[in-house]
């Protein structure tokens, strides 16, 4: 759990915000939450794809503290870091496209409201 903590926090916070807005039927807020979640998964995808080559600078400066090298290594799939990263990238793209769709729907709904007022 300690190693997964950073990654979990990175996507759980925006996901919880998204669910809050979804439950409260706030369409714009839901779109924002989905966009935020997409950026979190994009970041995770970049970091997980770096697990083998370790080219990204780490805050600690210690390559042994690379979360995804540790996680994928212990799962025995370090050699699949690009696949894992691309899966996270795909998830990111799905959240991003969903956010765009929701923003368009919300914009159209608001536009109809203002046209009905006039």
mmCIF file with all atom_site columns, N, CA, C and O in Angstrom, residues 11-59:
data_model
loop_
_atom_site.group_PDB
_atom_site.id
_atom_site.type_symbol
_atom_site.label_atom_id
_atom_site.label_alt_id
_atom_site.label_comp_id
_atom_site.label_asym_id
_atom_site.label_entity_id
_atom_site.label_seq_id
_atom_site.pdbx_PDB_ins_code
_atom_site.Cartn_x
_atom_site.Cartn_y
_atom_site.Cartn_z
_atom_site.occupancy
_atom_site.B_iso_or_equiv
_atom_site.pdbx_formal_charge
_atom_site.auth_seq_id
_atom_site.auth_comp_id
_atom_site.auth_asym_id
_atom_site.auth_atom_id
_atom_site.pdbx_PDB_model_num
ATOM 1   N N  . UNK A 1 11 ? -5.146  9.478  -8.536  1.00 0.00 ? 11 UNK A N  1
ATOM 2   C CA . UNK A 1 11 ? -6.384  9.343  -9.306  1.00 0.00 ? 11 UNK A CA 1
ATOM 3   C C  . UNK A 1 11 ? -7.634  9.216  -8.441  1.00 0.00 ? 11 UNK A C  1
ATOM 4   O O  . UNK A 1 11 ? -8.735  9.490  -8.914  1.00 0.00 ? 11 UNK A O  1
ATOM 5   N N  . UNK A 1 12 ? -7.494  8.827  -7.161  1.00 0.00 ? 12 UNK A N  1
ATOM 6   C CA . UNK A 1 12 ? -8.694  8.693  -6.325  1.00 0.00 ? 12 UNK A CA 1
ATOM 7   C C  . UNK A 1 12 ? -9.319  10.036 -5.970  1.00 0.00 ? 12 UNK A C  1
ATOM 8   O O  . UNK A 1 12 ? -10.540 10.163 -5.943  1.00 0.00 ? 12 UNK A O  1
ATOM 9   N N  . UNK A 1 13 ? -8.494  11.041 -5.696  1.00 0.00 ? 13 UNK A N  1
ATOM 10  C CA . UNK A 1 13 ? -9.040  12.362 -5.332  1.00 0.00 ? 13 UNK A CA 1
ATOM 11  C C  . UNK A 1 13 ? -9.896  12.916 -6.469  1.00 0.00 ? 13 UNK A C  1
ATOM 12  O O  . UNK A 1 13 ? -11.066 13.268 -6.249  1.00 0.00 ? 13 UNK A O  1
ATOM 13  N N  . UNK A 1 14 ? -9.380  13.005 -7.715  1.00 0.00 ? 14 UNK A N  1
ATOM 14  C CA . UNK A 1 14 ? -10.247 13.515 -8.782  1.00 0.00 ? 14 UNK A CA 1
ATOM 15  C C  . UNK A 1 14 ? -11.435 12.602 -9.079  1.00 0.00 ? 14 UNK A C  1
ATOM 16  O O  . UNK A 1 14 ? -12.508 13.074 -9.443  1.00 0.00 ? 14 UNK A O  1
ATOM 17  N N  . UNK A 1 15 ? -11.266 11.300 -8.876  1.00 0.00 ? 15 UNK A N  1
ATOM 18  C CA . UNK A 1 15 ? -12.380 10.382 -9.107  1.00 0.00 ? 15 UNK A CA 1
ATOM 19  C C  . UNK A 1 15 ? -13.486 10.589 -8.077  1.00 0.00 ? 15 UNK A C  1
ATOM 20  O O  . UNK A 1 15 ? -14.672 10.588 -8.420  1.00 0.00 ? 15 UNK A O  1
ATOM 21  N N  . UNK A 1 16 ? -13.117 10.840 -6.835  1.00 0.00 ? 16 UNK A N  1
ATOM 22  C CA . UNK A 1 16 ? -14.097 11.122 -5.783  1.00 0.00 ? 16 UNK A CA 1
ATOM 23  C C  . UNK A 1 16 ? -14.809 12.438 -6.076  1.00 0.00 ? 16 UNK A C  1
ATOM 24  O O  . UNK A 1 16 ? -16.041 12.548 -5.910  1.00 0.00 ? 16 UNK A O  1
ATOM 25  N N  . UNK A 1 17 ? -14.068 13.446 -6.515  1.00 0.00 ? 17 UNK A N  1
ATOM 26  C CA . UNK A 1 17 ? -14.678 14.727 -6.890  1.00 0.00 ? 17 UNK A CA 1
ATOM 27  C C  . UNK A 1 17 ? -15.675 14.507 -8.030  1.00 0.00 ? 17 UNK A C  1
ATOM 28  O O  . UNK A 1 17 ? -16.789 15.043 -8.016  1.00 0.00 ? 17 UNK A O  1
ATOM 29  N N  . UNK A 1 18 ? -15.285 13.717 -9.018  1.00 0.00 ? 18 UNK A N  1
ATOM 30  C CA . UNK A 1 18 ? -16.167 13.410 -10.145 1.00 0.00 ? 18 UNK A CA 1
ATOM 31  C C  . UNK A 1 18 ? -17.451 12.748 -9.660  1.00 0.00 ? 18 UNK A C  1
ATOM 32  O O  . UNK A 1 18 ? -18.558 13.134 -10.070 1.00 0.00 ? 18 UNK A O  1
ATOM 33  N N  . UNK A 1 19 ? -17.314 11.755 -8.789  1.00 0.00 ? 19 UNK A N  1
ATOM 34  C CA . UNK A 1 19 ? -18.501 11.055 -8.266  1.00 0.00 ? 19 UNK A CA 1
ATOM 35  C C  . UNK A 1 19 ? -19.396 12.000 -7.464  1.00 0.00 ? 19 UNK A C  1
ATOM 36  O O  . UNK A 1 19 ? -20.621 11.908 -7.542  1.00 0.00 ? 19 UNK A O  1
ATOM 37  N N  . UNK A 1 20 ? -18.778 12.904 -6.709  1.00 0.00 ? 20 UNK A N  1
ATOM 38  C CA . UNK A 1 20 ? -19.564 13.892 -5.952  1.00 0.00 ? 20 UNK A CA 1
ATOM 39  C C  . UNK A 1 20 ? -20.437 14.730 -6.900  1.00 0.00 ? 20 UNK A C  1
ATOM 40  O O  . UNK A 1 20 ? -21.635 14.901 -6.669  1.00 0.00 ? 20 UNK A O  1
ATOM 41  N N  . UNK A 1 21 ? -19.816 15.251 -7.962  1.00 0.00 ? 21 UNK A N  1
ATOM 42  C CA . UNK A 1 21 ? -20.575 16.067 -8.908  1.00 0.00 ? 21 UNK A CA 1
ATOM 43  C C  . UNK A 1 21 ? -21.618 15.232 -9.648  1.00 0.00 ? 21 UNK A C  1
ATOM 44  O O  . UNK A 1 21 ? -22.716 15.714 -9.927  1.00 0.00 ? 21 UNK A O  1
ATOM 45  N N  . UNK A 1 22 ? -21.284 14.000 -9.972  1.00 0.00 ? 22 UNK A N  1
ATOM 46  C CA . UNK A 1 22 ? -22.223 13.117 -10.670 1.00 0.00 ? 22 UNK A CA 1
ATOM 47  C C  . UNK A 1 22 ? -23.437 12.831 -9.800  1.00 0.00 ? 22 UNK A C  1
ATOM 48  O O  . UNK A 1 22 ? -24.578 12.935 -10.270 1.00 0.00 ? 22 UNK A O  1
ATOM 49  N N  . UNK A 1 23 ? -23.212 12.513 -8.537  1.00 0.00 ? 23 UNK A N  1
ATOM 50  C CA . UNK A 1 23 ? -24.313 12.231 -7.605  1.00 0.00 ? 23 UNK A CA 1
ATOM 51  C C  . UNK A 1 23 ? -25.197 13.460 -7.437  1.00 0.00 ? 23 UNK A C  1
ATOM 52  O O  . UNK A 1 23 ? -26.425 13.349 -7.343  1.00 0.00 ? 23 UNK A O  1
ATOM 53  N N  . UNK A 1 24 ? -24.587 14.646 -7.420  1.00 0.00 ? 24 UNK A N  1
ATOM 54  C CA . UNK A 1 24 ? -25.340 15.888 -7.250  1.00 0.00 ? 24 UNK A CA 1
ATOM 55  C C  . UNK A 1 24 ? -25.853 16.460 -8.567  1.00 0.00 ? 24 UNK A C  1
ATOM 56  O O  . UNK A 1 24 ? -26.335 17.587 -8.606  1.00 0.00 ? 24 UNK A O  1
ATOM 57  N N  . UNK A 1 25 ? -25.730 15.683 -9.637  1.00 0.00 ? 25 UNK A N  1
ATOM 58  C CA . UNK A 1 25 ? -26.247 16.031 -10.968 1.00 0.00 ? 25 UNK A CA 1
ATOM 59  C C  . UNK A 1 25 ? -25.724 17.380 -11.470 1.00 0.00 ? 25 UNK A C  1
ATOM 60  O O  . UNK A 1 25 ? -26.443 18.152 -12.074 1.00 0.00 ? 25 UNK A O  1
ATOM 61  N N  . UNK A 1 26 ? -24.457 17.645 -11.180 1.00 0.00 ? 26 UNK A N  1
ATOM 62  C CA . UNK A 1 26 ? -23.795 18.848 -11.667 1.00 0.00 ? 26 UNK A CA 1
ATOM 63  C C  . UNK A 1 26 ? -22.986 18.445 -12.895 1.00 0.00 ? 26 UNK A C  1
ATOM 64  O O  . UNK A 1 26 ? -21.885 17.899 -12.778 1.00 0.00 ? 26 UNK A O  1
ATOM 65  N N  . UNK A 1 27 ? -23.545 18.712 -14.064 1.00 0.00 ? 27 UNK A N  1
ATOM 66  C CA . UNK A 1 27 ? -22.945 18.234 -15.306 1.00 0.00 ? 27 UNK A CA 1
ATOM 67  C C  . UNK A 1 27 ? -21.581 18.869 -15.563 1.00 0.00 ? 27 UNK A C  1
ATOM 68  O O  . UNK A 1 27 ? -20.618 18.173 -15.900 1.00 0.00 ? 27 UNK A O  1
ATOM 69  N N  . UNK A 1 28 ? -21.478 20.175 -15.399 1.00 0.00 ? 28 UNK A N  1
ATOM 70  C CA . UNK A 1 28 ? -20.197 20.843 -15.625 1.00 0.00 ? 28 UNK A CA 1
ATOM 71  C C  . UNK A 1 28 ? -19.133 20.327 -14.649 1.00 0.00 ? 28 UNK A C  1
ATOM 72  O O  . UNK A 1 28 ? -17.999 20.064 -15.038 1.00 0.00 ? 28 UNK A O  1
ATOM 73  N N  . UNK A 1 29 ? -19.502 20.192 -13.392 1.00 0.00 ? 29 UNK A N  1
ATOM 74  C CA . UNK A 1 29 ? -18.579 19.676 -12.381 1.00 0.00 ? 29 UNK A CA 1
ATOM 75  C C  . UNK A 1 29 ? -18.137 18.252 -12.692 1.00 0.00 ? 29 UNK A C  1
ATOM 76  O O  . UNK A 1 29 ? -16.973 17.897 -12.489 1.00 0.00 ? 29 UNK A O  1
ATOM 77  N N  . UNK A 1 30 ? -19.066 17.447 -13.189 1.00 0.00 ? 30 UNK A N  1
ATOM 78  C CA . UNK A 1 30 ? -18.725 16.074 -13.577 1.00 0.00 ? 30 UNK A CA 1
ATOM 79  C C  . UNK A 1 30 ? -17.713 16.083 -14.718 1.00 0.00 ? 30 UNK A C  1
ATOM 80  O O  . UNK A 1 30 ? -16.739 15.330 -14.699 1.00 0.00 ? 30 UNK A O  1
ATOM 81  N N  . UNK A 1 31 ? -17.934 16.956 -15.700 1.00 0.00 ? 31 UNK A N  1
ATOM 82  C CA . UNK A 1 31 ? -16.981 17.090 -16.803 1.00 0.00 ? 31 UNK A CA 1
ATOM 83  C C  . UNK A 1 31 ? -15.612 17.521 -16.315 1.00 0.00 ? 31 UNK A C  1
ATOM 84  O O  . UNK A 1 31 ? -14.588 16.987 -16.744 1.00 0.00 ? 31 UNK A O  1
ATOM 85  N N  . UNK A 1 32 ? -15.596 18.481 -15.388 1.00 0.00 ? 32 UNK A N  1
ATOM 86  C CA . UNK A 1 32 ? -14.328 18.927 -14.817 1.00 0.00 ? 32 UNK A CA 1
ATOM 87  C C  . UNK A 1 32 ? -13.630 17.775 -14.106 1.00 0.00 ? 32 UNK A C  1
ATOM 88  O O  . UNK A 1 32 ? -12.428 17.574 -14.264 1.00 0.00 ? 32 UNK A O  1
ATOM 89  N N  . UNK A 1 33 ? -14.387 17.020 -13.311 1.00 0.00 ? 33 UNK A N  1
ATOM 90  C CA . UNK A 1 33 ? -13.805 15.886 -12.587 1.00 0.00 ? 33 UNK A CA 1
ATOM 91  C C  . UNK A 1 33 ? -13.244 14.829 -13.530 1.00 0.00 ? 33 UNK A C  1
ATOM 92  O O  . UNK A 1 33 ? -12.177 14.266 -13.281 1.00 0.00 ? 33 UNK A O  1
ATOM 93  N N  . UNK A 1 34 ? -13.968 14.570 -14.617 1.00 0.00 ? 34 UNK A N  1
ATOM 94  C CA . UNK A 1 34 ? -13.474 13.605 -15.601 1.00 0.00 ? 34 UNK A CA 1
ATOM 95  C C  . UNK A 1 34 ? -12.195 14.103 -16.269 1.00 0.00 ? 34 UNK A C  1
ATOM 96  O O  . UNK A 1 34 ? -11.257 13.328 -16.499 1.00 0.00 ? 34 UNK A O  1
ATOM 97  N N  . UNK A 1 35 ? -12.149 15.394 -16.581 1.00 0.00 ? 35 UNK A N  1
ATOM 98  C CA . UNK A 1 35 ? -10.941 15.959 -17.166 1.00 0.00 ? 35 UNK A CA 1
ATOM 99  C C  . UNK A 1 35 ? -9.777  15.830 -16.187 1.00 0.00 ? 35 UNK A C  1
ATOM 100 O O  . UNK A 1 35 ? -8.675  15.423 -16.566 1.00 0.00 ? 35 UNK A O  1
ATOM 101 N N  . UNK A 1 36 ? -10.011 16.167 -14.920 1.00 0.00 ? 36 UNK A N  1
ATOM 102 C CA . UNK A 1 36 ? -8.967  16.077 -13.904 1.00 0.00 ? 36 UNK A CA 1
ATOM 103 C C  . UNK A 1 36 ? -8.486  14.630 -13.757 1.00 0.00 ? 36 UNK A C  1
ATOM 104 O O  . UNK A 1 36 ? -7.276  14.368 -13.679 1.00 0.00 ? 36 UNK A O  1
ATOM 105 N N  . UNK A 1 37 ? -9.417  13.694 -13.746 1.00 0.00 ? 37 UNK A N  1
ATOM 106 C CA . UNK A 1 37 ? -9.067  12.277 -13.656 1.00 0.00 ? 37 UNK A CA 1
ATOM 107 C C  . UNK A 1 37 ? -8.244  11.854 -14.871 1.00 0.00 ? 37 UNK A C  1
ATOM 108 O O  . UNK A 1 37 ? -7.298  11.072 -14.751 1.00 0.00 ? 37 UNK A O  1
ATOM 109 N N  . UNK A 1 38 ? -8.589  12.384 -16.047 1.00 0.00 ? 38 UNK A N  1
ATOM 110 C CA . UNK A 1 38 ? -7.832  12.034 -17.258 1.00 0.00 ? 38 UNK A CA 1
ATOM 111 C C  . UNK A 1 38 ? -6.384  12.499 -17.142 1.00 0.00 ? 38 UNK A C  1
ATOM 112 O O  . UNK A 1 38 ? -5.466  11.797 -17.568 1.00 0.00 ? 38 UNK A O  1
ATOM 113 N N  . UNK A 1 39 ? -6.167  13.677 -16.548 1.00 0.00 ? 39 UNK A N  1
ATOM 114 C CA . UNK A 1 39 ? -4.789  14.158 -16.399 1.00 0.00 ? 39 UNK A CA 1
ATOM 115 C C  . UNK A 1 39 ? -4.016  13.294 -15.406 1.00 0.00 ? 39 UNK A C  1
ATOM 116 O O  . UNK A 1 39 ? -2.815  13.074 -15.575 1.00 0.00 ? 39 UNK A O  1
ATOM 117 N N  . UNK A 1 40 ? -4.713  12.800 -14.390 1.00 0.00 ? 40 UNK A N  1
ATOM 118 C CA . UNK A 1 40 ? -4.057  11.921 -13.417 1.00 0.00 ? 40 UNK A CA 1
ATOM 119 C C  . UNK A 1 40 ? -3.616  10.621 -14.088 1.00 0.00 ? 40 UNK A C  1
ATOM 120 O O  . UNK A 1 40 ? -2.485  10.163 -13.897 1.00 0.00 ? 40 UNK A O  1
ATOM 121 N N  . UNK A 1 41 ? -4.501  10.015 -14.886 1.00 0.00 ? 41 UNK A N  1
ATOM 122 C CA . UNK A 1 41 ? -4.143  8.762  -15.554 1.00 0.00 ? 41 UNK A CA 1
ATOM 123 C C  . UNK A 1 41 ? -3.063  8.987  -16.616 1.00 0.00 ? 41 UNK A C  1
ATOM 124 O O  . UNK A 1 41 ? -2.231  8.106  -16.840 1.00 0.00 ? 41 UNK A O  1
ATOM 125 N N  . UNK A 1 42 ? -3.062  10.162 -17.252 1.00 0.00 ? 42 UNK A N  1
ATOM 126 C CA . UNK A 1 42 ? -1.998  10.453 -18.207 1.00 0.00 ? 42 UNK A CA 1
ATOM 127 C C  . UNK A 1 42 ? -0.652  10.493 -17.478 1.00 0.00 ? 42 UNK A C  1
ATOM 128 O O  . UNK A 1 42 ? 0.338   9.927  -17.939 1.00 0.00 ? 42 UNK A O  1
ATOM 129 N N  . UNK A 1 43 ? -0.618  11.153 -16.338 1.00 0.00 ? 43 UNK A N  1
ATOM 130 C CA . UNK A 1 43 ? 0.603   11.236 -15.550 1.00 0.00 ? 43 UNK A CA 1
ATOM 131 C C  . UNK A 1 43 ? 1.074   9.848  -15.105 1.00 0.00 ? 43 UNK A C  1
ATOM 132 O O  . UNK A 1 43 ? 2.265   9.532  -15.175 1.00 0.00 ? 43 UNK A O  1
ATOM 133 N N  . UNK A 1 44 ? 0.145   9.032  -14.666 1.00 0.00 ? 44 UNK A N  1
ATOM 134 C CA . UNK A 1 44 ? 0.474   7.661  -14.257 1.00 0.00 ? 44 UNK A CA 1
ATOM 135 C C  . UNK A 1 44 ? 1.014   6.872  -15.448 1.00 0.00 ? 44 UNK A C  1
ATOM 136 O O  . UNK A 1 44 ? 1.950   6.085  -15.307 1.00 0.00 ? 44 UNK A O  1
ATOM 137 N N  . UNK A 1 45 ? 0.446   7.103  -16.627 1.00 0.00 ? 45 UNK A N  1
ATOM 138 C CA . UNK A 1 45 ? 0.911   6.379  -17.815 1.00 0.00 ? 45 UNK A CA 1
ATOM 139 C C  . UNK A 1 45 ? 2.360   6.736  -18.136 1.00 0.00 ? 45 UNK A C  1
ATOM 140 O O  . UNK A 1 45 ? 3.167   5.862  -18.472 1.00 0.00 ? 45 UNK A O  1
ATOM 141 N N  . UNK A 1 46 ? 2.695   8.006  -18.023 1.00 0.00 ? 46 UNK A N  1
ATOM 142 C CA . UNK A 1 46 ? 4.069   8.448  -18.301 1.00 0.00 ? 46 UNK A CA 1
ATOM 143 C C  . UNK A 1 46 ? 5.030   7.804  -17.299 1.00 0.00 ? 46 UNK A C  1
ATOM 144 O O  . UNK A 1 46 ? 6.072   7.264  -17.667 1.00 0.00 ? 46 UNK A O  1
ATOM 145 N N  . UNK A 1 47 ? 4.672   7.835  -16.046 1.00 0.00 ? 47 UNK A N  1
ATOM 146 C CA . UNK A 1 47 ? 5.528   7.317  -14.981 1.00 0.00 ? 47 UNK A CA 1
ATOM 147 C C  . UNK A 1 47 ? 5.683   5.805  -15.077 1.00 0.00 ? 47 UNK A C  1
ATOM 148 O O  . UNK A 1 47 ? 6.786   5.275  -14.907 1.00 0.00 ? 47 UNK A O  1
ATOM 149 N N  . UNK A 1 48 ? 4.594   5.095  -15.352 1.00 0.00 ? 48 UNK A N  1
ATOM 150 C CA . UNK A 1 48 ? 4.686   3.633  -15.426 1.00 0.00 ? 48 UNK A CA 1
ATOM 151 C C  . UNK A 1 48 ? 5.467   3.173  -16.654 1.00 0.00 ? 48 UNK A C  1
ATOM 152 O O  . UNK A 1 48 ? 6.165   2.156  -16.605 1.00 0.00 ? 48 UNK A O  1
ATOM 153 N N  . UNK A 1 49 ? 5.389   3.934  -17.754 1.00 0.00 ? 49 UNK A N  1
ATOM 154 C CA . UNK A 1 49 ? 6.173   3.575  -18.944 1.00 0.00 ? 49 UNK A CA 1
ATOM 155 C C  . UNK A 1 49 ? 7.673   3.796  -18.732 1.00 0.00 ? 49 UNK A C  1
ATOM 156 O O  . UNK A 1 49 ? 8.483   3.290  -19.489 1.00 0.00 ? 49 UNK A O  1
ATOM 157 N N  . UNK A 1 50 ? 8.017   4.530  -17.707 1.00 0.00 ? 50 UNK A N  1
ATOM 158 C CA . UNK A 1 50 ? 9.416   4.824  -17.394 1.00 0.00 ? 50 UNK A CA 1
ATOM 159 C C  . UNK A 1 50 ? 10.036  3.780  -16.459 1.00 0.00 ? 50 UNK A C  1
ATOM 160 O O  . UNK A 1 50 ? 11.209  3.878  -16.108 1.00 0.00 ? 50 UNK A O  1
ATOM 161 N N  . UNK A 1 51 ? 9.282   2.767  -16.079 1.00 0.00 ? 51 UNK A N  1
ATOM 162 C CA . UNK A 1 51 ? 9.725   1.827  -15.050 1.00 0.00 ? 51 UNK A CA 1
ATOM 163 C C  . UNK A 1 51 ? 11.038  1.129  -15.385 1.00 0.00 ? 51 UNK A C  1
ATOM 164 O O  . UNK A 1 51 ? 11.881  0.945  -14.502 1.00 0.00 ? 51 UNK A O  1
ATOM 165 N N  . UNK A 1 52 ? 11.243  0.742  -16.630 1.00 0.00 ? 52 UNK A N  1
ATOM 166 C CA . UNK A 1 52 ? 12.485  0.054  -16.987 1.00 0.00 ? 52 UNK A CA 1
ATOM 167 C C  . UNK A 1 52 ? 13.639  1.013  -17.247 1.00 0.00 ? 52 UNK A C  1
ATOM 168 O O  . UNK A 1 52 ? 14.728  0.834  -16.721 1.00 0.00 ? 52 UNK A O  1
ATOM 169 N N  . UNK A 1 53 ? 13.394  2.013  -18.063 1.00 0.00 ? 53 UNK A N  1
ATOM 170 C CA . UNK A 1 53 ? 14.491  2.894  -18.495 1.00 0.00 ? 53 UNK A CA 1
ATOM 171 C C  . UNK A 1 53 ? 14.851  3.943  -17.455 1.00 0.00 ? 53 UNK A C  1
ATOM 172 O O  . UNK A 1 53 ? 15.978  4.431  -17.428 1.00 0.00 ? 53 UNK A O  1
ATOM 173 N N  . UNK A 1 54 ? 13.914  4.318  -16.619 1.00 0.00 ? 54 UNK A N  1
ATOM 174 C CA . UNK A 1 54 ? 14.100  5.273  -15.531 1.00 0.00 ? 54 UNK A CA 1
ATOM 175 C C  . UNK A 1 54 ? 14.817  6.550  -15.989 1.00 0.00 ? 54 UNK A C  1
ATOM 176 O O  . UNK A 1 54 ? 15.832  6.947  -15.431 1.00 0.00 ? 54 UNK A O  1
ATOM 177 N N  . UNK A 1 55 ? 14.247  7.174  -17.004 1.00 0.00 ? 55 UNK A N  1
ATOM 178 C CA . UNK A 1 55 ? 14.811  8.420  -17.512 1.00 0.00 ? 55 UNK A CA 1
ATOM 179 C C  . UNK A 1 55 ? 14.242  9.655  -16.817 1.00 0.00 ? 55 UNK A C  1
ATOM 180 O O  . UNK A 1 55 ? 14.858  10.720 -16.853 1.00 0.00 ? 55 UNK A O  1
ATOM 181 N N  . UNK A 1 56 ? 13.073  9.508  -16.216 1.00 0.00 ? 56 UNK A N  1
ATOM 182 C CA . UNK A 1 56 ? 12.453  10.657 -15.546 1.00 0.00 ? 56 UNK A CA 1
ATOM 183 C C  . UNK A 1 56 ? 13.198  10.977 -14.248 1.00 0.00 ? 56 UNK A C  1
ATOM 184 O O  . UNK A 1 56 ? 13.569  10.069 -13.502 1.00 0.00 ? 56 UNK A O  1
ATOM 185 N N  . UNK A 1 57 ? 13.395  12.250 -13.979 1.00 0.00 ? 57 UNK A N  1
ATOM 186 C CA . UNK A 1 57 ? 14.041  12.603 -12.705 1.00 0.00 ? 57 UNK A CA 1
ATOM 187 C C  . UNK A 1 57 ? 13.054  12.364 -11.552 1.00 0.00 ? 57 UNK A C  1
ATOM 188 O O  . UNK A 1 57 ? 11.877  12.700 -11.647 1.00 0.00 ? 57 UNK A O  1
ATOM 189 N N  . UNK A 1 58 ? 13.532  11.752 -10.503 1.00 0.00 ? 58 UNK A N  1
ATOM 190 C CA . UNK A 1 58 ? 12.700  11.483 -9.329  1.00 0.00 ? 58 UNK A CA 1
ATOM 191 C C  . UNK A 1 58 ? 12.990  12.517 -8.249  1.00 0.00 ? 58 UNK A C  1
ATOM 192 O O  . UNK A 1 58 ? 14.113  13.034 -8.158  1.00 0.00 ? 58 UNK A O  1
ATOM 193 N N  . UNK A 1 59 ? 12.014  12.792 -7.452  1.00 0.00 ? 59 UNK A N  1
ATOM 194 C CA . UNK A 1 59 ? 12.176  13.756 -6.362  1.00 0.00 ? 59 UNK A CA 1
ATOM 195 C C  . UNK A 1 59 ? 13.303  13.309 -5.438  1.00 0.00 ? 59 UNK A C  1
ATOM 196 O O  . UNK A 1 59 ? 14.116  14.109 -4.997  1.00 0.00 ? 59 UNK A O  1
#
